[in-house]
């Protein structure tokens, strides 16, 4: 197989220019060239977070490291956290908060749905004594293909005043994010998702208000000390040796992002997700995410009864060089997940959908050949299918 394409929700297929950037010679990470690089990254990342006032810190870590940095620096044993999980990654951040000794209360949401603003409003309104000091939100939940509508949730958390940490590991850069306007305190993303860079960097944006909380927090930290990261960032450095090659890759990817333009990047992800959803529906695969909560970076669809989704994914991977995601934890074997992020063209999407049709047919699922691809093509044909 000469060509392999990743349709998993990260890591993603990386553009040749970004891959080539990783082959550059190392530089001194305490020298002027690295400072220039780092300053350039931060300047281009800030608008992606939707901030002019937050510090954007770049850490050598995966997304989980970024989340540990966010939660561990912000919270500790004296904090009562309202976690709002909508899937596996929302559960992971609860584990992090518990590991740092926080008392965690869960606002439960059925998987497949986004957080109900009215449920969040009611819970926070009932907290008249302001015992809740922190709220954990997931922007985009990769395990269920759900994206929360952040603006209404932000309005509610702002009214309460608790500190808000947002996991946007698989959301940021794929759709508009307005950290300052929404009033979020810490927002976390990672390199290997919508930014379409190899894994290795977490990016953590910290609002001015959050620094007071971080400085007052006695929780232990060392590698992920955000105060230290901010201190070194002012020098154009990271506290520890960074993955220099991935820094080069992020630099190249941000050039591509700028050339394409943010609105076009957002439109591309939204349109790919819409096309894949239309195809799944046409093929008789029920969407796992509910209307109004669909993610633009990953489509989760139920595997029809009697069909072995993992066997189809194995065939696509081994025989066609196409890797699709499966379900995680309790959704294992029950859903397939198709990512839209990375260096993928409409032609790649159509090819993958054609292969999926053949896989389903092979597995005994009644498919009228071409119906999935046709539904996707119709989305691609309609410029107005997705609002700009
Ligand atoms: N949060 C979300 C929403 C994710 O999708 C992921 C990874 O898929 C993570 C956190 C964890 O990131 P990582 O695997 O980079 O540690």
Coordinates of C-alpha atoms and ligand atoms in Angstrom, one line a residue:
X1 CA 0.0 0.0 0.0
X2 CA 1.8 3.2 -1.1
X3 CA -0.7 5.6 0.4
X4 CA -2.2 5.6 3.8
X5 CA -4.7 8.1 5.0
X6 CA -5.8 8.6 8.6
X7 CA -9.5 9.2 9.2
X8 CA -9.0 8.8 12.9
X9 CA -9.6 11.8 15.1
X10 CA -5.9 12.3 15.7
X11 CA -3.1 11.9 15.0
X12 CA -4.1 13.1 11.5
X13 CA -2.6 12.9 8.1
X14 CA 0.0 15.7 8.0
X15 CA 0.6 17.9 4.9
X16 CA 3.9 17.3 3.0
X17 CA 5.2 20.8 3.8
X18 CA 4.6 20.2 7.5
X19 CA 6.3 16.8 7.4
X20 CA 9.3 18.3 5.5
X21 CA 9.6 21.0 8.2
X22 CA 10.4 18.3 10.8
X23 CA 13.5 17.3 8.8
X24 CA 15.3 20.6 9.5
X25 CA 18.5 20.7 11.6
X26 CA 18.1 21.4 15.3
X27 CA 18.6 24.9 16.8
X28 CA 19.7 26.0 20.2
X29 CA 16.4 26.3 22.2
X30 CA 18.0 29.0 24.2
X31 CA 19.1 31.0 21.2
X32 CA 17.6 33.9 19.0
X33 CA 16.3 31.6 16.2
X34 CA 14.2 29.7 18.7
X35 CA 12.9 32.9 20.3
X36 CA 11.8 34.1 16.8
X37 CA 10.1 30.8 16.1
X38 CA 8.3 30.7 19.5
X39 CA 7.2 34.3 19.3
X40 CA 5.8 33.7 15.8
X41 CA 3.8 30.6 17.0
X42 CA 2.3 32.5 19.9
X43 CA 1.3 35.5 17.7
X44 CA -0.5 33.2 15.2
X45 CA -2.1 30.9 17.9
X46 CA -3.7 33.8 19.9
X47 CA -6.3 34.5 17.2
X48 CA -7.1 30.8 16.9
X49 CA -7.9 30.8 20.7
X50 CA -9.8 34.0 20.2
X51 CA -7.6 35.9 22.6
X52 CA -5.6 39.0 22.8
X53 CA -5.2 39.0 26.6
X54 CA -4.3 35.4 27.5
X55 CA -0.8 34.0 27.6
X56 CA -0.4 31.1 25.2
X57 CA 2.1 28.6 26.5
X58 CA 3.6 25.8 24.5
X59 CA 4.4 22.6 26.3
X60 CA 6.2 19.5 25.2
X61 CA 3.3 17.1 25.9
X62 CA 0.3 15.4 24.4
X63 CA -3.2 16.9 25.1
X64 CA -3.5 15.0 28.4
X65 CA -0.3 16.8 29.6
X66 CA -1.9 20.1 28.7
X67 CA -5.0 19.2 30.6
X68 CA -2.9 18.0 33.6
X69 CA -1.1 21.4 33.5
X70 CA -4.3 23.3 33.3
X71 CA -6.1 21.4 36.1
X72 CA -3.1 20.9 38.4
X73 CA -2.1 24.6 38.2
X74 CA -5.6 25.9 38.7
X75 CA -7.1 23.6 41.3
X76 CA -6.3 21.5 44.4
X77 CA -7.8 20.0 47.6
X78 CA -9.7 23.2 48.5
X79 CA -11.6 23.3 45.2
X80 CA -15.0 22.0 44.4
X81 CA -15.2 21.3 40.7
X82 CA -18.3 20.9 38.6
X83 CA -17.3 18.6 35.7
X84 CA -19.5 18.4 32.7
X85 CA -18.4 15.3 30.8
X86 CA -20.0 14.3 27.5
X87 CA -17.8 11.3 26.9
X88 CA -14.6 9.5 27.6
X89 CA -12.3 12.6 27.5
X90 CA -14.7 14.5 29.9
X91 CA -14.2 11.5 32.2
X92 CA -10.4 11.7 31.9
X93 CA -10.3 15.3 33.0
X94 CA -12.3 14.3 36.1
X95 CA -9.6 11.7 36.8
X96 CA -7.0 14.5 36.6
X97 CA -9.0 16.7 39.0
X98 CA -9.4 13.9 41.5
X99 CA -5.7 13.1 41.3
X100 CA -5.0 16.6 42.4
X101 CA -7.3 16.2 45.4
X102 CA -10.2 18.2 44.1
X103 CA -13.7 17.4 45.2
X104 CA -15.6 16.7 41.9
X105 CA -19.3 16.8 41.2
X106 CA -20.6 15.5 37.9
X107 CA -23.3 17.2 35.8
X108 CA -24.4 14.1 33.9
X109 CA -25.3 14.3 30.2
X110 CA -26.4 11.3 28.1
X111 CA -23.7 10.4 25.6
X112 CA -24.4 11.7 22.2
X113 CA -25.7 15.0 23.5
X114 CA -24.0 18.2 24.4
X115 CA -24.3 19.8 27.8
X116 CA -27.8 21.1 28.4
X117 CA -27.4 24.8 29.2
X118 CA -30.5 24.8 31.3
X119 CA -29.1 21.9 33.5
X120 CA -25.9 23.9 33.9
X121 CA -27.8 27.1 34.7
X122 CA -29.9 25.4 37.3
X123 CA -26.9 23.7 39.0
X124 CA -24.9 26.9 39.2
X125 CA -27.9 29.0 40.2
X126 CA -28.4 26.6 43.1
X127 CA -24.8 27.2 44.3
X128 CA -25.7 30.5 46.1
X129 CA -22.9 29.9 48.6
X130 CA -20.4 29.8 45.7
X131 CA -18.9 26.5 46.8
X132 CA -18.2 25.6 43.2
X133 CA -14.8 27.1 42.4
X134 CA -14.2 25.5 39.0
X135 CA -16.1 24.2 36.0
X136 CA -14.7 21.7 33.5
X137 CA -16.0 21.8 30.0
X138 CA -15.1 19.8 26.8
X139 CA -15.4 21.9 23.7
X140 CA -15.3 18.9 21.3
X141 CA -15.8 15.3 22.7
X142 CA -13.9 13.1 20.4
X143 CA -15.3 9.8 21.8
X144 CA -18.9 10.6 20.9
X145 CA -18.6 13.0 18.0
X146 CA -20.2 15.8 20.0
X147 CA -19.4 19.5 20.0
X148 CA -20.8 21.7 22.8
X149 CA -22.2 25.0 21.8
X150 CA -19.9 27.1 23.9
X151 CA -21.5 30.6 23.8
X152 CA -24.6 29.7 25.9
X153 CA -22.5 27.6 28.4
X154 CA -20.0 30.5 28.7
X155 CA -22.8 33.0 29.5
X156 CA -23.9 30.8 32.4
X157 CA -20.4 30.2 33.8
X158 CA -19.6 33.9 33.6
X159 CA -22.7 34.7 35.5
X160 CA -21.6 32.3 38.3
X161 CA -18.0 33.4 38.4
X162 CA -16.3 30.0 38.9
X163 CA -13.0 29.4 37.0
X164 CA -13.6 27.5 33.7
X165 CA -11.1 25.1 32.2
X166 CA -11.9 24.0 28.7
X167 CA -10.6 20.9 26.9
X168 CA -10.5 22.0 23.2
X169 CA -7.9 19.3 22.3
X170 CA -9.9 18.1 19.3
X171 CA -11.9 21.3 18.7
X172 CA -9.6 24.3 18.5
X173 CA -8.7 25.6 15.0
X174 CA -11.5 23.6 13.4
X175 CA -14.2 26.1 14.2
X176 CA -14.3 29.6 15.7
X177 CA -13.3 29.9 19.3
X178 CA -13.7 33.1 21.3
X179 CA -11.9 32.7 24.6
X180 CA -11.9 36.3 25.6
X181 CA -15.5 37.0 24.7
X182 CA -16.6 33.8 26.4
X183 CA -14.6 34.5 29.5
X184 CA -12.8 31.1 29.8
X185 CA -9.9 31.0 32.1
X186 CA -7.7 28.2 30.7
X187 CA -8.1 26.5 27.3
X188 CA -6.1 23.5 26.2
X189 CA -5.4 22.1 22.7
X190 CA -2.8 19.8 21.2
X191 CA -0.8 19.7 18.0
X192 CA -2.0 16.5 16.4
X193 CA -5.6 17.4 15.9
X194 CA -7.1 20.3 13.8
X195 CA -3.7 22.1 13.6
X196 CA -2.6 19.0 11.7
X197 CA 0.9 18.7 13.1
X198 CA 2.5 15.5 14.5
X199 CA 1.9 14.8 18.2
X200 CA 4.2 16.3 20.8
X201 CA 3.0 19.8 21.7
X202 CA 0.2 21.0 24.0
X203 CA -0.9 24.6 23.9
X204 CA -2.4 26.1 27.0
X205 CA -4.0 29.6 26.9
X206 CA -4.2 31.2 30.4
X207 CA -6.4 34.3 30.9
X208 CA -5.2 37.1 33.2
X209 CA -7.8 36.3 35.9
X210 CA -6.6 32.7 36.1
X211 CA -3.0 33.7 37.0
X212 CA -4.1 34.9 40.5
X213 CA -5.7 31.5 41.1
X214 CA -2.7 29.7 39.8
X215 CA -0.3 31.7 41.9
X216 CA -2.4 31.1 45.1
X217 CA -2.7 27.4 44.4
X218 CA -0.5 25.2 46.6
X219 CA -0.8 22.0 44.5
X220 CA 2.5 20.4 43.7
X221 CA 3.9 20.7 40.2
X222 CA 7.2 20.8 38.5
X223 CA 7.4 19.9 34.8
X224 CA 4.0 21.4 34.1
X225 CA 4.5 24.6 36.3
X226 CA 2.7 27.2 34.2
X227 CA 4.2 30.1 36.2
X228 CA 7.6 28.8 35.1
X229 CA 6.4 28.3 31.5
X230 CA 5.2 32.0 31.5
X231 CA 8.6 33.1 32.9
X232 CA 10.5 31.3 30.1
X233 CA 8.0 32.4 27.4
X234 CA 8.9 36.0 28.1
X235 CA 12.4 35.0 27.1
X236 CA 11.2 33.2 24.0
X237 CA 12.0 29.9 25.6
X238 CA 10.4 26.9 27.2
X239 CA 11.5 25.8 30.7
X240 CA 12.6 22.3 29.4
X241 CA 14.0 21.1 26.1
X242 CA 11.1 21.3 23.7
X243 CA 10.4 18.8 20.8
X244 CA 12.2 21.2 18.3
X245 CA 11.1 19.3 15.2
X246 CA 7.4 19.5 16.2
X247 CA 7.9 23.3 16.8
X248 CA 9.2 23.5 13.2
X249 CA 6.1 21.5 12.1
X250 CA 3.7 23.8 14.0
X251 CA 5.4 26.8 12.4
X252 CA 4.8 25.3 8.9
X253 CA 1.2 24.3 9.7
X254 CA 0.4 27.8 11.0
X255 CA 1.6 29.1 7.6
X256 CA -0.8 26.8 5.9
X257 CA -3.6 27.8 8.2
X258 CA -2.9 31.5 7.5
X259 CA -2.8 30.9 3.7
X260 CA -6.1 29.0 3.7
X261 CA -7.7 31.6 6.0
X262 CA -9.5 30.7 9.3
X263 CA -13.0 31.0 7.8
X264 CA -12.0 28.6 5.0
X265 CA -10.5 26.1 7.5
X266 CA -13.6 26.2 9.6
X267 CA -15.8 25.8 6.5
X268 CA -13.7 22.9 5.3
X269 CA -14.1 20.9 8.6
X270 CA -17.8 21.7 8.8
X271 CA -18.4 20.7 5.2
X272 CA -16.5 17.4 5.5
X273 CA -18.4 16.5 8.7
X274 CA -21.7 17.4 7.0
X275 CA -20.8 15.3 4.0
X276 CA -19.8 12.3 6.1
X277 CA -22.9 12.5 8.2
X278 CA -25.1 12.7 5.1
X279 CA -23.3 9.6 3.7
X280 CA -23.6 7.6 6.9
X281 CA -27.3 8.4 7.1
X282 CA -27.8 7.4 3.4
X283 CA -26.0 4.2 4.1
X284 CA -28.3 3.4 7.0
X285 CA -25.7 4.1 9.8
X286 CA -27.5 6.1 12.5
X287 CA -25.6 9.0 13.8
X288 CA -24.5 8.7 17.4
X289 CA -24.5 12.4 18.1
X290 CA -27.8 14.2 18.4
X291 CA -29.0 17.0 16.0
X292 CA -27.6 20.3 17.2
X293 CA -24.6 18.6 18.9
X294 CA -22.6 17.3 15.9
X295 CA -18.9 17.7 16.0
X296 CA -17.1 19.2 13.0
X297 CA -13.9 17.2 13.6
X298 CA -15.3 13.7 14.1
X299 CA -18.5 11.9 13.0
X300 CA -19.6 9.0 15.2
X301 CA -22.1 6.6 13.6
X302 CA -23.7 3.4 15.1
X303 CA -22.6 0.1 13.6
X304 CA -25.8 -1.6 12.3
X305 CA -26.9 -4.7 14.2
X306 CA -25.2 -7.9 13.0
X307 CA -22.3 -5.9 11.3
X308 CA -18.8 -6.2 12.7
X309 CA -17.5 -2.6 12.5
X310 CA -14.0 -3.6 13.7
X311 CA -13.7 -6.2 10.9
X312 CA -14.7 -3.5 8.3
X313 CA -12.1 -1.1 9.7
X314 CA -9.5 -3.8 9.6
X315 CA -10.2 -4.5 5.9
X316 CA -10.1 -0.8 5.1
X317 CA -6.8 -0.4 6.9
X318 CA -5.1 -3.5 5.5
X319 CA -6.5 -3.6 2.0
X320 CA -7.1 0.1 1.2
X321 CA -4.7 2.0 3.5
X322 CA -7.6 3.9 5.1
X323 CA -7.7 4.0 8.9
X324 CA -11.0 4.8 10.6
X325 CA -11.7 5.1 14.3
X326 CA -13.6 2.7 16.5
X327 CA -15.6 3.2 19.7
X328 CA -13.8 3.7 23.0
X329 CA -14.7 2.2 26.4
X330 CA -18.4 1.3 26.5
X331 CA -18.8 2.3 22.9
X332 CA -16.2 -0.2 21.7
X333 CA -17.6 -2.2 18.8
X334 CA -20.8 -0.1 18.8
X335 CA -19.7 2.9 16.7
X336 CA -17.3 3.9 14.1
X337 CA -15.7 7.3 14.2
X338 CA -14.5 9.2 11.1
X339 CA -12.2 12.2 11.5
X340 CA -12.3 15.2 9.3
X341 CA -9.0 16.8 10.4
X342 CA -5.7 16.8 8.7
X343 CA -4.5 17.0 5.1
X344 CA -7.5 15.5 3.5
X345 CA -9.2 16.5 0.2
X346 CA -12.8 16.1 -0.9
X347 CA -11.5 13.4 -3.2
X348 CA -10.0 11.6 -0.2
X349 CA -13.3 11.8 1.7
X350 CA -15.2 10.4 -1.3
X351 CA -12.7 7.6 -1.8
X352 CA -13.0 6.7 1.9
X353 CA -16.8 6.7 1.7
X354 CA -16.7 4.5 -1.4
X355 CA -14.5 2.0 0.4
X356 CA -16.8 2.1 3.4
X357 CA -19.8 1.3 1.2
X358 CA -17.9 -1.7 -0.2
X359 CA -16.9 -2.8 3.3
X360 CA -20.5 -2.6 4.5
X361 CA -21.7 -4.6 1.5
X362 CA -19.0 -7.2 2.2
X363 CA -20.2 -7.4 5.8
X364 CA -23.8 -8.2 4.6
X365 CA -25.3 -4.7 5.2
X366 CA -27.7 -3.9 2.5
X367 CA -26.2 -0.9 0.7
X368 CA -27.2 0.5 -2.6
X369 CA -23.8 1.2 -4.1
X370 CA -23.1 4.9 -4.6
X371 CA -25.7 6.3 -2.2
X372 CA -23.2 7.4 0.5
X373 CA -20.9 9.0 -2.0
X374 CA -23.8 10.6 -3.7
X375 CA -25.1 12.2 -0.5
X376 CA -21.6 13.5 0.2
X377 CA -21.2 14.9 -3.3
X378 CA -24.5 16.7 -2.9
X379 CA -23.1 18.5 0.2
X380 CA -19.9 19.3 -1.7
X381 CA -21.9 20.7 -4.6
X382 CA -23.9 23.1 -2.4
X383 CA -21.7 26.0 -1.5
X384 CA -24.4 27.2 0.8
X385 CA -24.6 23.8 2.6
X386 CA -22.6 25.2 5.6
X387 CA -22.9 28.7 6.8
X388 CA -19.6 30.6 6.3
Ligands
LIG1 N1 -9.3 15.5 25.1 C1 -9.8 15.3 23.9 C2 -11.2 15.9 23.6 C3 -9.2 14.4 23.0 O1 -9.8 14.1 21.8 C4 -8.0 13.8 23.3 C5 -7.3 12.9 22.4 O2 -7.9 12.4 21.5 C6 -7.4 14.1 24.6 C7 -8.1 15.0 25.4 C8 -6.1 13.5 25.0 O3 -5.1 14.0 24.2 P1 -3.8 13.2 24.0 O4 -4.1 11.8 23.5 O5 -3.0 14.0 23.1 O6 -3.1 13.1 25.4

